[in-house]
XYZ file of C-alpha atoms in Angstrom:
169
model
C 86.435 -25.835 1.614
C 86.648 -28.171 -1.357
C 88.047 -25.538 -3.728
C 91.771 -24.912 -4.100
C 91.045 -21.426 -5.446
C 88.915 -19.469 -2.977
C 88.143 -16.987 -5.762
C 86.163 -19.745 -7.514
C 83.540 -19.529 -4.776
C 81.539 -16.825 -6.474
C 78.201 -15.316 -5.457
C 76.733 -17.089 -8.498
C 77.972 -20.484 -7.245
C 76.586 -19.822 -3.760
C 73.237 -18.766 -5.257
C 73.074 -21.929 -7.381
C 73.683 -24.114 -4.311
C 71.132 -22.184 -2.231
C 68.578 -22.305 -5.044
C 68.940 -26.074 -5.375
C 68.749 -26.563 -1.610
C 65.636 -24.381 -1.273
C 63.759 -26.118 -4.103
C 60.730 -28.062 -2.764
C 62.514 -31.396 -3.348
C 66.003 -30.018 -2.628
C 66.295 -31.434 0.893
C 65.163 -34.842 -0.379
C 67.770 -34.753 -3.147
C 70.574 -33.901 -0.711
C 69.363 -36.518 1.775
C 69.296 -39.176 -0.954
C 72.993 -38.562 -1.558
C 73.851 -38.931 2.113
C 71.478 -41.724 3.082
C 71.016 -43.820 -0.045
C 71.299 -47.566 0.461
C 74.510 -49.295 -0.467
C 74.678 -50.304 -4.113
C 74.400 -53.991 -4.929
C 77.417 -53.562 -7.199
C 80.699 -52.442 -5.652
C 82.529 -49.521 -7.232
C 85.260 -51.880 -8.470
C 82.658 -54.221 -9.972
C 80.931 -51.274 -11.679
C 84.253 -50.205 -13.224
C 84.930 -53.781 -14.327
C 81.474 -54.132 -15.879
C 81.917 -50.840 -17.714
C 85.339 -51.826 -19.064
C 83.956 -55.189 -20.210
C 81.220 -53.299 -22.062
C 83.823 -51.133 -23.812
C 83.431 -48.002 -21.687
C 86.554 -45.846 -21.743
C 87.384 -43.800 -18.673
C 88.921 -40.365 -18.232
C 89.767 -39.782 -14.589
C 90.556 -36.163 -13.680
C 91.776 -35.547 -10.172
C 92.183 -32.143 -8.542
C 95.390 -32.496 -6.544
C 94.121 -30.217 -3.780
C 90.833 -32.123 -3.346
C 90.313 -32.569 0.408
C 87.485 -35.118 0.014
C 88.653 -37.658 -2.547
C 92.007 -38.909 -1.349
C 94.532 -40.052 -3.983
C 94.332 -43.631 -2.704
C 90.731 -43.904 -3.971
C 91.680 -42.770 -7.459
C 94.707 -45.059 -7.488
C 92.506 -47.980 -6.451
C 90.039 -47.252 -9.278
C 92.920 -46.853 -11.729
C 94.517 -50.133 -10.643
C 91.168 -51.934 -10.988
C 90.870 -50.609 -14.540
C 94.485 -51.573 -15.341
C 93.751 -55.086 -14.125
C 90.598 -55.221 -16.220
C 92.522 -53.988 -19.286
C 94.991 -56.840 -18.808
C 92.172 -59.373 -18.453
C 90.627 -58.056 -21.674
C 93.959 -58.152 -23.507
C 93.895 -54.377 -24.014
C 96.461 -51.682 -23.327
C 95.784 -49.484 -20.324
C 95.354 -46.495 -22.679
C 92.464 -48.282 -24.373
C 90.594 -48.381 -21.065
C 91.627 -45.465 -18.837
C 93.549 -42.207 -18.687
C 94.178 -40.855 -15.175
C 95.273 -37.216 -14.950
C 95.979 -34.874 -12.064
C 95.464 -31.131 -12.369
C 96.788 -28.513 -9.975
C 95.839 -26.219 -8.466
C 92.324 -27.655 -8.376
C 90.156 -29.147 -5.671
C 87.007 -31.255 -5.659
C 85.299 -29.351 -8.489
C 88.002 -28.901 -11.138
C 85.392 -28.063 -13.784
C 84.553 -24.915 -11.750
C 88.102 -24.014 -10.776
C 89.852 -24.786 -14.054
C 87.136 -24.885 -16.729
C 89.463 -24.218 -19.689
C 91.811 -26.976 -18.575
C 89.037 -29.510 -18.022
C 87.443 -28.568 -21.337
C 90.694 -28.893 -23.300
C 91.620 -32.200 -21.656
C 88.145 -33.647 -22.214
C 87.963 -32.500 -25.829
C 91.452 -33.839 -26.546
C 90.558 -37.204 -24.991
C 87.285 -37.461 -26.930
C 88.972 -36.600 -30.236
C 91.688 -39.189 -29.544
C 89.021 -41.817 -28.765
C 87.245 -41.055 -32.007
C 90.434 -41.519 -34.019
C 91.701 -44.985 -33.222
C 94.203 -47.058 -35.132
C 93.923 -50.815 -34.814
C 92.013 -50.438 -31.568
C 94.649 -48.213 -29.938
C 93.724 -44.609 -29.123
C 95.879 -42.006 -30.826
C 97.676 -39.521 -28.588
C 95.777 -36.247 -28.634
C 97.159 -32.811 -29.452
C 97.943 -32.025 -25.822
C 101.343 -33.325 -24.787
C 101.172 -34.298 -21.125
C 102.669 -33.158 -18.758
C 101.813 -29.569 -19.618
C 100.465 -26.285 -18.312
C 97.190 -24.887 -19.627
C 96.301 -21.238 -19.238
C 92.902 -20.341 -17.860
C 90.939 -17.293 -19.054
C 92.095 -15.354 -15.981
C 95.766 -16.049 -16.756
C 96.337 -18.751 -14.125
C 98.419 -21.727 -15.239
C 97.046 -25.163 -14.385
C 99.511 -28.043 -14.406
C 98.346 -31.325 -15.960
C 100.240 -34.556 -15.406
C 99.673 -38.285 -15.582
C 98.795 -39.716 -12.202
C 98.369 -43.409 -13.001
C 101.658 -45.185 -12.346
C 103.339 -42.506 -10.263
C 104.526 -43.558 -6.830
C 102.881 -41.835 -3.858
C 104.430 -38.497 -2.856
C 103.675 -39.136 0.810
C 101.920 -41.621 3.107
C 98.595 -39.781 2.638
C 98.551 -40.959 -0.974
C 98.622 -44.673 -0.174
């Protein structure tokens, strides 16, 4: 499973997936994800192009995600750090990379309050810039955010942290 919280796999979620899959073009949509041709632009080049165009990135990683290994996020983060340096910008002007736990591949389903608060805080901070530098939002990271069901979700910066184990390289 891709969810850290098995309780998040609700009958409603299952019905939404089944409904999409049984739609007349559902199989084609799923197949296009699996069998689409390789992009002409690499992922790193797409990030670089976005940063050059002034796109700001918020990367949220569910620590218990079994599909997207930390190394992939670190690689994307390092590409954006490099691009920030090339553009003469601080890393915070280009990317914020956060890890939330417990959360898996779909943190917006498993920790909706946390994802909502982090996203809103990031957007507000982007909107209020001083001399081109984003202002720190109201949320002081690292922190714990309480979900509607009482669970605490831990939020921490992931960016420059060393790997916790060889699986994170």
